[in-house]
Structures are given as structure tokens and as C-alpha cells.
Short mmCIF file of C-alpha atoms in Angstrom, two decimals:
data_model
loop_
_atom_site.label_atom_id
_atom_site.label_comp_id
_atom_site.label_asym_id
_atom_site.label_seq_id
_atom_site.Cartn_x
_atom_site.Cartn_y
_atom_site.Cartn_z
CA UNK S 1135 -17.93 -9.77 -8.88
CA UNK S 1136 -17.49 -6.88 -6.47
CA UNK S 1137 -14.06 -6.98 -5.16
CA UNK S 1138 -12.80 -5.37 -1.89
CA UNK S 1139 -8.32 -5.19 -1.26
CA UNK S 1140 -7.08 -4.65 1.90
CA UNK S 1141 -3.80 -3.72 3.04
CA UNK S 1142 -1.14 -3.13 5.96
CA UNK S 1143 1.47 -0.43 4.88
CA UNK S 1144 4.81 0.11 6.78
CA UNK S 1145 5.24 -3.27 7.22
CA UNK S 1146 8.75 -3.40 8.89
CA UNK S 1147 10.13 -4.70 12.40
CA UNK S 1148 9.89 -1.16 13.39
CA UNK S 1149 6.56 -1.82 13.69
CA UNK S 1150 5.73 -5.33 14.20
CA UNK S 1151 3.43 -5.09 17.44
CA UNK S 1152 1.42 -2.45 15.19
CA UNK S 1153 1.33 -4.99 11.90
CA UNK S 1154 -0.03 -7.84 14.30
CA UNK S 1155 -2.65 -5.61 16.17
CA UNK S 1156 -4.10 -4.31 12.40
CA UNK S 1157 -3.37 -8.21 10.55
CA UNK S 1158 -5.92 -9.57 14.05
CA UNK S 1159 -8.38 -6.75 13.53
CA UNK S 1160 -8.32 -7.14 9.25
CA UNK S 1161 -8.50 -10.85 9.52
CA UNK S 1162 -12.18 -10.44 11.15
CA UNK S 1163 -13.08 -8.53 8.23
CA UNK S 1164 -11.29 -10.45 5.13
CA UNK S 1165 -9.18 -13.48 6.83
CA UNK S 1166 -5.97 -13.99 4.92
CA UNK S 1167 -7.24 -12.19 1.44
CA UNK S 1168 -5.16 -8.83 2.08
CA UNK S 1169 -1.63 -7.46 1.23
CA UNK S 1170 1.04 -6.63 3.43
CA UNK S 1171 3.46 -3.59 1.72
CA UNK S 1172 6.66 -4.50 3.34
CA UNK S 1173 9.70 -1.93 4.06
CA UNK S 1174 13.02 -3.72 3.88
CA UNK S 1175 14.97 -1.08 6.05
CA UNK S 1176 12.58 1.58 7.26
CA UNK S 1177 14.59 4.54 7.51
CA UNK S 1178 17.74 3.03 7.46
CA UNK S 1179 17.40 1.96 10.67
CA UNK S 1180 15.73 -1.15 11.05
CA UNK S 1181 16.36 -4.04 8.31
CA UNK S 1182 15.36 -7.38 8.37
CA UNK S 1183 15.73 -9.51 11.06
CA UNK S 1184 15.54 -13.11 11.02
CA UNK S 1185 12.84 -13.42 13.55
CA UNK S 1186 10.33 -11.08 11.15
CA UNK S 1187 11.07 -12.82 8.25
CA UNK S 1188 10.30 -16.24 9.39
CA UNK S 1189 7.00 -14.27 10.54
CA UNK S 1190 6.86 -12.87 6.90
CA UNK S 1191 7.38 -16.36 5.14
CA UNK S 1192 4.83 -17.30 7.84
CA UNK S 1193 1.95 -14.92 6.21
CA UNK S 1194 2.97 -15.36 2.77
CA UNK S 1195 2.44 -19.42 3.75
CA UNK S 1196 -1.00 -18.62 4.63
CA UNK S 1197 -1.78 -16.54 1.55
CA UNK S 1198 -1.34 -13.33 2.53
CA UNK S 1199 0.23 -11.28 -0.73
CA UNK S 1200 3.47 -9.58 0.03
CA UNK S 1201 4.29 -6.29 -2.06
CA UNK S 1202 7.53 -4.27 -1.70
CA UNK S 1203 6.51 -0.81 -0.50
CA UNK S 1204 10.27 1.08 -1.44
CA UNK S 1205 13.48 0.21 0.13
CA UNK S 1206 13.96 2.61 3.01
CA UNK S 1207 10.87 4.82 2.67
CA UNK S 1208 12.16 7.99 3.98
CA UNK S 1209 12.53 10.84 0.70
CA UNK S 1210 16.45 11.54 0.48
CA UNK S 1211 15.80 13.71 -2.48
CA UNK S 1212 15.73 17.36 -3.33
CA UNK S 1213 12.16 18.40 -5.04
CA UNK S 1214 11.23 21.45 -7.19
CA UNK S 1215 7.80 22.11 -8.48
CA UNK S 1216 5.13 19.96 -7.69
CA UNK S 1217 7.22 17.70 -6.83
CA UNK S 1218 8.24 20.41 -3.55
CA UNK S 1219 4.14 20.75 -3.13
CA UNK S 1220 3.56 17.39 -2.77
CA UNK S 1221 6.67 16.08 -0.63
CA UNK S 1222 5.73 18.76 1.39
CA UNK S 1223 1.64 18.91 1.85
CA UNK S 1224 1.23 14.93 1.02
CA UNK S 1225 4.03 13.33 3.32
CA UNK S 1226 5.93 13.84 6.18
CA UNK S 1227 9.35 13.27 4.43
CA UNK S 1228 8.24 9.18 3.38
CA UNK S 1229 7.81 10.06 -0.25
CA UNK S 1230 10.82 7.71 -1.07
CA UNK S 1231 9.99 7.61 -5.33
CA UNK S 1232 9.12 11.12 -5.67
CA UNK S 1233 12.18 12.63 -6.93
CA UNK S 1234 14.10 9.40 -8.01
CA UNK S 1235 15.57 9.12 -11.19
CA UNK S 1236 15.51 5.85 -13.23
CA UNK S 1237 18.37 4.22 -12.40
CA UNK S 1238 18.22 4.93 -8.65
CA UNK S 1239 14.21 3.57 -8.68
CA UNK S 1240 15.25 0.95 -10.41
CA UNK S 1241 18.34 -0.30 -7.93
CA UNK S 1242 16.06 0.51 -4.88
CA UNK S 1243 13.09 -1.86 -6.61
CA UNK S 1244 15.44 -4.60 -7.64
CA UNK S 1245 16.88 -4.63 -4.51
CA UNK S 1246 14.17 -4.60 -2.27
CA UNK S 1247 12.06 -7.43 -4.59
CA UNK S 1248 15.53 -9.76 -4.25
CA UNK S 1249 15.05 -9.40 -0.20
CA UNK S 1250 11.26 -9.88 -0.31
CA UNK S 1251 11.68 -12.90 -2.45
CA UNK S 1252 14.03 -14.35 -1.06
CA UNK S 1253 12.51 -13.99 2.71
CA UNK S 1254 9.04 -15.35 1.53
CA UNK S 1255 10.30 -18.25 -0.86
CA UNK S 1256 7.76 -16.83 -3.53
CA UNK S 1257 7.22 -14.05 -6.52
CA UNK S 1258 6.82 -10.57 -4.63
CA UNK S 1259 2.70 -9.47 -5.95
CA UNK S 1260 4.43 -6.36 -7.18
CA UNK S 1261 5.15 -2.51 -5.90
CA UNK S 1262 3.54 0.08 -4.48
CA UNK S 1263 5.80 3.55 -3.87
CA UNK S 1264 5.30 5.08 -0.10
CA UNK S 1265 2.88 7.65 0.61
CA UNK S 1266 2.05 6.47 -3.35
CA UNK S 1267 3.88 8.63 -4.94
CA UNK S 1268 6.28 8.08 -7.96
CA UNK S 1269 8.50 10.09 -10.24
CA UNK S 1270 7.84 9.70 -13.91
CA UNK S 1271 11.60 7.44 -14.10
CA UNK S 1272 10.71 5.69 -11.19
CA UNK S 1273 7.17 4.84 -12.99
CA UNK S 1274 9.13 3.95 -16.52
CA UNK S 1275 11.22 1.61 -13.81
CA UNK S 1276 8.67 -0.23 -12.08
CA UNK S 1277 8.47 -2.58 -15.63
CA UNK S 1278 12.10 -2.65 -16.16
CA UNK S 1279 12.31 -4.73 -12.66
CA UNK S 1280 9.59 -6.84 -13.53
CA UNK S 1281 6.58 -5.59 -11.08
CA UNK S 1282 3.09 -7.48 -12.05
CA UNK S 1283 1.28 -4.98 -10.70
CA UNK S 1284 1.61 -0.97 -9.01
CA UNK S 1285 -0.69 1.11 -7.22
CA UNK S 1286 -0.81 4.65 -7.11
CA UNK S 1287 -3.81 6.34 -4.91
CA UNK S 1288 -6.23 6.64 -7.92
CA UNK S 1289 -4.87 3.51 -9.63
CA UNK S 1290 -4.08 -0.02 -10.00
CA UNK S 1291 -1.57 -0.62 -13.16
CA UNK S 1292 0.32 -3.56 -14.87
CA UNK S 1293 3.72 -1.63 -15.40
CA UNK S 1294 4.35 -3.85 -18.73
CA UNK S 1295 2.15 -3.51 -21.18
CA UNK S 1296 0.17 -0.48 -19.00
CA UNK S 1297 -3.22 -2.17 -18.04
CA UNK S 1298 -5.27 -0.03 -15.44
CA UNK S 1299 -6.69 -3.00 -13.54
CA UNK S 1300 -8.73 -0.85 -11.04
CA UNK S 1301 -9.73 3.01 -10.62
CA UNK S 1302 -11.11 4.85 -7.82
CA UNK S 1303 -9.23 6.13 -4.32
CA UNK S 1304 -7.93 4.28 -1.24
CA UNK S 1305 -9.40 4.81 1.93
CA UNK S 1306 -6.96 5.53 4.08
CA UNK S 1307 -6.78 7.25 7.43
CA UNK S 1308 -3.81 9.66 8.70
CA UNK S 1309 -2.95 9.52 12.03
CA UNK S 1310 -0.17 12.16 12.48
CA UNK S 1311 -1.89 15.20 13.83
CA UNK S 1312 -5.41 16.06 15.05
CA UNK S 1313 -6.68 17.95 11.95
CA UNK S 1314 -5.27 15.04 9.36
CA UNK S 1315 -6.92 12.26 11.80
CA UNK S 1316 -10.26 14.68 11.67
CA UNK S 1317 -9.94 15.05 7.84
CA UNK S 1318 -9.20 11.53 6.89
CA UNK S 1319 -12.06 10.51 9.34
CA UNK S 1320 -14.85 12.61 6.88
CA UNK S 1321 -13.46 11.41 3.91
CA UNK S 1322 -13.74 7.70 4.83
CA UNK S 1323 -17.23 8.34 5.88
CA UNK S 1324 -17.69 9.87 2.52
CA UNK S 1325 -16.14 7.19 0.72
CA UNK S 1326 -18.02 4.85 2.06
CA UNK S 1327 -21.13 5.92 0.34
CA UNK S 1328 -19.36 7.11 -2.95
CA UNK S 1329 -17.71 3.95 -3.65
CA UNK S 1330 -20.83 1.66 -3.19
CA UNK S 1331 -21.12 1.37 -6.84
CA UNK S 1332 -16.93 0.42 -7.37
CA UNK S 1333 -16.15 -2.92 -8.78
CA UNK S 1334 -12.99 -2.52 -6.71
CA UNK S 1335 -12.40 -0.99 -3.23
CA UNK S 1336 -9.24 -0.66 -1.82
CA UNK S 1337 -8.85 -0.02 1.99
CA UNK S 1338 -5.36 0.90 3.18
CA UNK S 1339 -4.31 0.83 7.07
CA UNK S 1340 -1.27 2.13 8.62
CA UNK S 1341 0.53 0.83 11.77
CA UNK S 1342 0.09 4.32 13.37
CA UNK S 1343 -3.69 4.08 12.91
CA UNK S 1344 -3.26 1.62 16.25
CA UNK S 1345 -3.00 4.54 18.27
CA UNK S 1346 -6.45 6.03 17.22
CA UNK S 1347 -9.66 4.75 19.06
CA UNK S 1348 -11.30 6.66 16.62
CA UNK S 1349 -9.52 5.66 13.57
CA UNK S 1350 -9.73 2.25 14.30
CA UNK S 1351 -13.85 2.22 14.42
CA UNK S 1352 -13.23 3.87 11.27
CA UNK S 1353 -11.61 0.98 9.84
CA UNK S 1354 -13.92 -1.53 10.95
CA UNK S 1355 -17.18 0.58 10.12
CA UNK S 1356 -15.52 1.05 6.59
CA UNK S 1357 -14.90 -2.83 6.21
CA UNK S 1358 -18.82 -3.35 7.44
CA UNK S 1359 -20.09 -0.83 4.95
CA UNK S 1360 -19.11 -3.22 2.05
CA UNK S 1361 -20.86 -6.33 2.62
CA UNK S 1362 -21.15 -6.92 -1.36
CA UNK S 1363 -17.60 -6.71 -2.24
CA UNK S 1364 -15.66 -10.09 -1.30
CA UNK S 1365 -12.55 -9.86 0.12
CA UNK S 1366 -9.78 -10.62 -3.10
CA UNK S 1367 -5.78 -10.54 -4.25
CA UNK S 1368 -4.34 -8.27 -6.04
CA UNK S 1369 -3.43 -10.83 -8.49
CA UNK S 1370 -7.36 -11.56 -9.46
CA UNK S 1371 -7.03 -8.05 -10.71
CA UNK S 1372 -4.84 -9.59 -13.62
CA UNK S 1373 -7.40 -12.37 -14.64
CA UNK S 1374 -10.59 -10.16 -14.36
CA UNK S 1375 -9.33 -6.90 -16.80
CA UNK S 1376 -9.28 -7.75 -20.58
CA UNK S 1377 -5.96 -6.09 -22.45
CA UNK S 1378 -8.06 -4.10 -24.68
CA UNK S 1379 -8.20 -1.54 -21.21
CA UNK S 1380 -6.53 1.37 -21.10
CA UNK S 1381 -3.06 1.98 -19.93
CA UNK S 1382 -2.03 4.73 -17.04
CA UNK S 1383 0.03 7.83 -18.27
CA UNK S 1384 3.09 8.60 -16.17
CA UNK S 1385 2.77 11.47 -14.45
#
């Protein structure tokens, strides 16, 4: 079976008008199979209130898998290397795991899985870094707190044991400047053709894609171009891939 996972990022009370406008327009495409990737303080500055996570528990309720997508997502850390390139070129300062070490990951994981479980009343799916990018501790962590499942842009893991349960890039769109929307527009039309043959597609939306007539279109052309690949969890990842796979290499 051809599988197609959706997700909201950023999900946060920062941006809950955004997260309803993109859960209305994703529910026409897959209902209630997608993922939200929820942000337990974004940027320090908004946490949980009590009126989004009775909204939260709401979703979860209706089947909607809830993953815990860092704890403040905003990069406090000081990069060299690669590491500089890609907080720099990749992210606009959201690259939260990137220069974490392992006991820092881990306490920012553990943390933010306690306050996702204990909103929705059930097992977070697992955890995906922002802007999906990890250090190599904060990689080695995502077992140690007891994450089913990770995603990175070209993968879908099982932190213990290592499984890759999917391969391939998100589409994803980036709405933060003119030339980004314009590049993130051709790849998505490119995608959409390269990944016909994918037993897995994963499409990825963002609550500042809401602002973007054209990025929007984007998103429901991409959904359309898929008609073989039926909306699934994350979790069915874990039933479909035998062990015998191989695992991912931290990076």
C-alpha cells in the first residue's frame, strides 16, 4: 500500500488561527489521518494554555497523531562548522536541536513529551526536531526518552533499535521571503512527479504558508497529485517495515 503523511508544524497558541485554517484545508484532502508537531512554548513566549489544550486533547480524540516538535523551537546555541552553515542557510534561528548536547536534548525531549502527554491523555507518536535538524547527542537522545518514531527531512527512523521506516524528502513550502516562497514552489512541483513511484510521501505545512495564495494552491495541487497513496499514521510505519531494514547513521 502506497502511503501518503501529512502534517501541521508550529503547532502552538501562537498560531492557533493558522493551525485551524491548514487542519480545515488538510482535512479535505486526508480527514483526521495527519500529525500535528506541537511546540510547548514557542519561543519562550507562548506556553500552553488551557483553552489550546482542551483543543489539543480535542484532535488527539479524533485521531489526529500528536508529535512533540522541540520545546521552545528557537536555536539558543552557538554553531561552528556545518553546524554555522546550516543554522544559518537552512533556518531562520528555529534550529532548536542543532547544537544541543545530550543531556540538554534529552531534558528538552523529556520535558516537552511529559506536557504533550499529559495534555492529550495518550502516548506522544514520537519527535521530530524543528526545521529537522538534530545534533548527533540530540539524535543518540531521542531513544534514551523513549521516542517511537523521528523524522529528519530525508528520513523516518525508530530511535531504538534504528529502523528507517520511510526514505525520500518532505514537501514543504517556505514562506519567509519571495525567493524561498519561489524556490519551494518549483521544488514541490518537481516533487510531485519524482515521488510518484514512493511507497511513502510525506507533505509538511507550516502555519505561515496561510499567508500565501500561492503556496496554498500548492498544497492542495500537491495533495491532488497523489490520488494512489492513502492518507496513513505515522504509527502504520512501525507495522509495515520488517526489522531486518536498515538503521539511520547519526549525522
Amino acid at each position: 500500500m502506497k502511503r501518503l503523511l501529512a502534517s501541521i508544524h508550529d503547532v502552538s497558541p501562537r498560531f492557533e488561527r493558522e493551525v485551524e485554517q491548514l487542519l480545515d484545508r488538510l482535512r479535505g484532502h486526508v480527514g483526521d489521518r495527519l500529525a500535528m508537531l506541537v511546540v510547548p512554548d514557542h519561543w519562550n513566549g507562548a506556553p500552553m494554555t488551557p483553552a489550546f489544550a482542551a483543543k489539543l486533547r480535542g484532535w488527539a480524540d479524533a485521531g489526529i497523531e500528536m508529535f512533540v516538535h522541540g520545546w521552545s523551537h528557537l536555536d539558543d546555541s552557538a554553531h561552528r562548522g556545518a553546524a554555522a552553515l546550516k543554522a544559518k542557510h537552512m533556518t531562520a534561528g528555529e534550529g532548536e536541536f542543532l547544537g544541543l548536547n545530550h543531556g540538554e536534548a534529552l531534558a528538552r525531549m523529556r520535558r516537552g513529551k511529559a506536557l504533550v502527554e499529559d495534555v492529550t491523555g495518550r502516548a506522544a507518536a514520537g519527535f521530530i526536531a524543528p526545521a529537522w535538524l538534530y545534533s548527533g547527542a540530540a539524535r543518540a537522545a531521542l531513544g534514551d526518552a523513549g521516542f517511537a518514531l523521528a523524522e529528519d527531512h530525508a528520513h523516518v527512523w525508530a530511535p531504538v533499535g534504528g529502523r528507517v521506516l520511510a526514505r525520500g524528502p518532505v514537501i514543504t513550502w517556505a514562506s519567509r521571503s519571495r525567493p524561498r516562497q519561489l524556490s519551494s514552489l518549483a521544488a514541490a512541483a518537481v516533487l510531485r512527479r519524482v515521488l510518484q513511484p514512493s511507497d511513502t510521501v510525506r507533505i509538511a505545512v507550516h502555519p505561515g504558508d496561510t499567508r500565501v495564495p500561492q503556496l496554498l494552491d500548492s498544497i492542495d495541487r500537491t495533495f491532488a497529485a497523489f490520488p494512489r497513496h492513502r492518507p496513513a499514521a505515522y504509527a502504520d510505519l512501525l507495522r509495515a517495515v520488517p526489522v531486518s531494514r536498515a538503521a539511520i547513521r547519526a549525522s
